[in-house]
PDB file of C-alpha atoms in Angstrom:
ATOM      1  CA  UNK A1285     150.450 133.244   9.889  1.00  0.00           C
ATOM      2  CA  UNK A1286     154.074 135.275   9.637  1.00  0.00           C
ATOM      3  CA  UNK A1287     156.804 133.019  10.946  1.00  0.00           C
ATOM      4  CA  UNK A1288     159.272 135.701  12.795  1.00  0.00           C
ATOM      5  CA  UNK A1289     163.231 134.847  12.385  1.00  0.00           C
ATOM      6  CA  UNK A1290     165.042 133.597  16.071  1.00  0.00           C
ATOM      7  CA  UNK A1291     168.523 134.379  16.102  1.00  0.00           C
ATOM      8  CA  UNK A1292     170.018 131.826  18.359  1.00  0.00           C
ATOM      9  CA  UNK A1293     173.530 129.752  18.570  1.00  0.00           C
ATOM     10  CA  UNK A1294     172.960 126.085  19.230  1.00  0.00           C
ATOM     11  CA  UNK A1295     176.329 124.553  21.368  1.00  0.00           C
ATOM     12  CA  UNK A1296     177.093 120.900  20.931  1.00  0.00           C
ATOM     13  CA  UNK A1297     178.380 118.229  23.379  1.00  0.00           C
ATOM     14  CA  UNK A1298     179.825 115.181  22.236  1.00  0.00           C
ATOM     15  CA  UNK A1299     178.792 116.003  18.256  1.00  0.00           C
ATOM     16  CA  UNK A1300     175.132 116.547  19.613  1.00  0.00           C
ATOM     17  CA  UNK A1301     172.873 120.017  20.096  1.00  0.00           C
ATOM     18  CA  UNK A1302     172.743 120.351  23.940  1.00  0.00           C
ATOM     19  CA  UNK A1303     171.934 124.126  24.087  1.00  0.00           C
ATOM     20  CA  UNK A1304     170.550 126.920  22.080  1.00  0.00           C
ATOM     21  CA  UNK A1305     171.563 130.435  23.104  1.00  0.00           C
ATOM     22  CA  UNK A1306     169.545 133.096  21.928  1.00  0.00           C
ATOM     23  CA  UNK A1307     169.884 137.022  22.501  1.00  0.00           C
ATOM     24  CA  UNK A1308     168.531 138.555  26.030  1.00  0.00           C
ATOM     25  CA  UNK A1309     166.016 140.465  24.403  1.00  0.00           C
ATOM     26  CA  UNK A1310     164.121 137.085  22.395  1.00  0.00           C
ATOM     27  CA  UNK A1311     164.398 135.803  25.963  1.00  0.00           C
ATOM     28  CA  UNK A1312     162.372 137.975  27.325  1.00  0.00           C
ATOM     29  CA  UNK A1313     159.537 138.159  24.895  1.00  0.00           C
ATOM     30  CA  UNK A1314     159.625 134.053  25.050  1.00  0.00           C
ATOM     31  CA  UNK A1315     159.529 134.224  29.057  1.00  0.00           C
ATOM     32  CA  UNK A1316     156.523 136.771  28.896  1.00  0.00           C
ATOM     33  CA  UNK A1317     154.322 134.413  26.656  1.00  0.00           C
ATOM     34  CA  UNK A1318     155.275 131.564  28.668  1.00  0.00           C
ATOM     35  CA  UNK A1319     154.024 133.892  31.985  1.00  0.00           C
ATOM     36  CA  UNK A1320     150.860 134.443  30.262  1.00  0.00           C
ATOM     37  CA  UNK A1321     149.952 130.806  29.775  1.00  0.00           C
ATOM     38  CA  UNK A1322     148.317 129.252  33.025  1.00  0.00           C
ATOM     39  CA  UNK A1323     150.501 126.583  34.664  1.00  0.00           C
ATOM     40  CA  UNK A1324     148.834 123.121  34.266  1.00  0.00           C
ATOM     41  CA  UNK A1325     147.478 122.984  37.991  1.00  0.00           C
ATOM     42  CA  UNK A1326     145.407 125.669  37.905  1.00  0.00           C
ATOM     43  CA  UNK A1327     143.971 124.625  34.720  1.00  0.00           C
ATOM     44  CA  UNK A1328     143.095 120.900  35.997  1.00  0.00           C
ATOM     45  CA  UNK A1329     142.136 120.636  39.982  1.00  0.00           C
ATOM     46  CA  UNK A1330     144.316 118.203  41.738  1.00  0.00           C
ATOM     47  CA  UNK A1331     143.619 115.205  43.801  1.00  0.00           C
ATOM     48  CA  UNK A1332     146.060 114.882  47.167  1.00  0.00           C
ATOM     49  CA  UNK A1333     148.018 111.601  47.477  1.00  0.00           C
ATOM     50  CA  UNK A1334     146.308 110.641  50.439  1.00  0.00           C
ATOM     51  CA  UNK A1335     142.573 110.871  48.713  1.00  0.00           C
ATOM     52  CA  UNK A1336     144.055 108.820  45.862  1.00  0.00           C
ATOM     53  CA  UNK A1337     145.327 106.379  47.584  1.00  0.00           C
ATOM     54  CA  UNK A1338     141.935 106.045  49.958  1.00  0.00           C
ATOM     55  CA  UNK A1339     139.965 105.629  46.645  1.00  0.00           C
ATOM     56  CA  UNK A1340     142.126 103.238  45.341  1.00  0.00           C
ATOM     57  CA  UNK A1341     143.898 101.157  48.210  1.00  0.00           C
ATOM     58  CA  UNK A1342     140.801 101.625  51.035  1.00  0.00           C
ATOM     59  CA  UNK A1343     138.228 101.386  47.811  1.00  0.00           C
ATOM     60  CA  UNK A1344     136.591 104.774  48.961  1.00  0.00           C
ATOM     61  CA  UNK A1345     134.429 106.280  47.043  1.00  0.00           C
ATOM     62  CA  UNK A1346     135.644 109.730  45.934  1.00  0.00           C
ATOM     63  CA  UNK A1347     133.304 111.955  48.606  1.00  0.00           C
ATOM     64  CA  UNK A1348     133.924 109.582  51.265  1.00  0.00           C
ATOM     65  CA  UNK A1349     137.928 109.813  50.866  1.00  0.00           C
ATOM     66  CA  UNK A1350     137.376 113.647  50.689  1.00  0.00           C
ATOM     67  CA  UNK A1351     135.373 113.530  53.854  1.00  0.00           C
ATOM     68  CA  UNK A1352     138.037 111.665  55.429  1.00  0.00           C
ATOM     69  CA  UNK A1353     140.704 113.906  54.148  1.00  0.00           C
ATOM     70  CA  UNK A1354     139.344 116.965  55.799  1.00  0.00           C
ATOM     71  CA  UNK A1355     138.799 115.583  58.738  1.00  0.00           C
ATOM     72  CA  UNK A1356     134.536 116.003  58.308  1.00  0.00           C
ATOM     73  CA  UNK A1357     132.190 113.525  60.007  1.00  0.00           C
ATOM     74  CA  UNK A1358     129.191 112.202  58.364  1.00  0.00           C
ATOM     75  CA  UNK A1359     127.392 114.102  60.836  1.00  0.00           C
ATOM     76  CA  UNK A1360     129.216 117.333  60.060  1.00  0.00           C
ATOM     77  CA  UNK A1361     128.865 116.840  56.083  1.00  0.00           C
ATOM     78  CA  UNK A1362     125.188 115.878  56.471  1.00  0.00           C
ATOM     79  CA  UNK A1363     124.274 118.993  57.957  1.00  0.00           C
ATOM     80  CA  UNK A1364     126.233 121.408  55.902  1.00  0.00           C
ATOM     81  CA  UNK A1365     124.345 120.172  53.046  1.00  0.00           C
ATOM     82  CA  UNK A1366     121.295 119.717  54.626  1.00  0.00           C
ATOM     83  CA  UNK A1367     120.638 115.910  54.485  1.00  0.00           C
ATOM     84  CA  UNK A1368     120.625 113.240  56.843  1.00  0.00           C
ATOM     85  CA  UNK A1369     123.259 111.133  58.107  1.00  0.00           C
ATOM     86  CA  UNK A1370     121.961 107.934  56.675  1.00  0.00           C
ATOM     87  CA  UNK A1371     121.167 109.866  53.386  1.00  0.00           C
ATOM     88  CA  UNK A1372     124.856 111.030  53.162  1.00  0.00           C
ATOM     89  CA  UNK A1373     125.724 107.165  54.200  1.00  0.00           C
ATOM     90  CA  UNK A1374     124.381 106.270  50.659  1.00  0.00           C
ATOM     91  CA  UNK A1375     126.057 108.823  48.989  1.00  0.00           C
ATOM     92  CA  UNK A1376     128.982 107.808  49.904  1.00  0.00           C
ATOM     93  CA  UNK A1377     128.214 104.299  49.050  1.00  0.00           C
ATOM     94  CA  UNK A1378     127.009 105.339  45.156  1.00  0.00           C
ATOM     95  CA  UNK A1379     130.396 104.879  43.074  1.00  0.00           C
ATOM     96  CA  UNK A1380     129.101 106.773  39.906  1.00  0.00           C
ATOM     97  CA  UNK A1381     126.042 108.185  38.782  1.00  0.00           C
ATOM     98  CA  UNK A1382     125.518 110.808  40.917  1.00  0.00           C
ATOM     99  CA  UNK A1383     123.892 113.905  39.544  1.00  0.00           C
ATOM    100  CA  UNK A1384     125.753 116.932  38.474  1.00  0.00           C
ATOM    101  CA  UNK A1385     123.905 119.112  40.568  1.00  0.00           C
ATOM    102  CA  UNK A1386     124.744 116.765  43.883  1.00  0.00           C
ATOM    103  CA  UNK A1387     128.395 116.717  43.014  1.00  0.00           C
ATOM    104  CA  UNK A1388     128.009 120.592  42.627  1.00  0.00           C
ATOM    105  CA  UNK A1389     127.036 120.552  46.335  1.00  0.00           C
ATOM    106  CA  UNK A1390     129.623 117.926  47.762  1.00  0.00           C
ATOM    107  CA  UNK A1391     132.170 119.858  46.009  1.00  0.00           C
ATOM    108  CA  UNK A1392     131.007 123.633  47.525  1.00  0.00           C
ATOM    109  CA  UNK A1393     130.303 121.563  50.896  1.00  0.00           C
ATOM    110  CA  UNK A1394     133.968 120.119  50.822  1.00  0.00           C
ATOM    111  CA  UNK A1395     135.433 123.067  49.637  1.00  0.00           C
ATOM    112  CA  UNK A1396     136.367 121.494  46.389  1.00  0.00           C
ATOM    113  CA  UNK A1397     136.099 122.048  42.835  1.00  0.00           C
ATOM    114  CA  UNK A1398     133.457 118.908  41.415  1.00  0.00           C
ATOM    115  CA  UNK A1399     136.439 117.963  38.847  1.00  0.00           C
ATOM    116  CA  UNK A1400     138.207 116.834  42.201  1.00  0.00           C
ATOM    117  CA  UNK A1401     135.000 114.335  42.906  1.00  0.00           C
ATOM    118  CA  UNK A1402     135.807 112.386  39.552  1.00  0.00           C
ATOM    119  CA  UNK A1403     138.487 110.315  41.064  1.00  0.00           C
ATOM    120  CA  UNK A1404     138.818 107.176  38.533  1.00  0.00           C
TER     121      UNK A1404
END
């Protein structure tokens, strides 16, 4: 791996570095490779405030504080993913342990990614 040479100009403040100035052009080229790198929120799905805090205040389970959030009955959820009521009811009850291919359908039902179920 080459190293490439940055010419830059660091300016102090107070006998400490507090800036580094560097030509227009290496600006450029850094702000293009930091462009190219995802930002961290679309690499990791995020959890709203207000599904945290029903998981972890109201000691929802994840799918249940999702549910919530959206504003989706049991009812509603049930039939969107084809179950019953009472089946979703224990669903909602399970903490962990549900099976990948379940959260895959919460998660596509909710309109989330599954990453967003595991809430710990």
């Amino acid at each position: 791996m080459t190293r490439k040479h940055i010419n830059y100009q660091v300016i102090e403040q107070n006998g400490k570095p507090a800036f580094a100035v560097v030509p227009f052009a290496e600006f450029e080229k850094l702000m293009a490779q930091v462009e190219l790198e995802e930002p961290a929120t679309k690499k990791e799905p995020t959890v709203p405030h207000e599904v945290a805090k029903l998981v972890t205040l109201k000691n929802y389970s994840p799918v249940k504080a999702w549910r919530k959030y959206k504003g989706i009955t049991q009812a509603e959820l049930a039939e969107k993913l084809k179950l019953t009521q009472p089946a979703l009811s224990q669903i909602e009850k399970t903490e962990k342990g549900l099976q990948q291919d379940t959260v895959k359908k919460l998660a596509k039902a909710l309109g989330i990614k599954p990453d967003q179920l595991a809430i710990d």
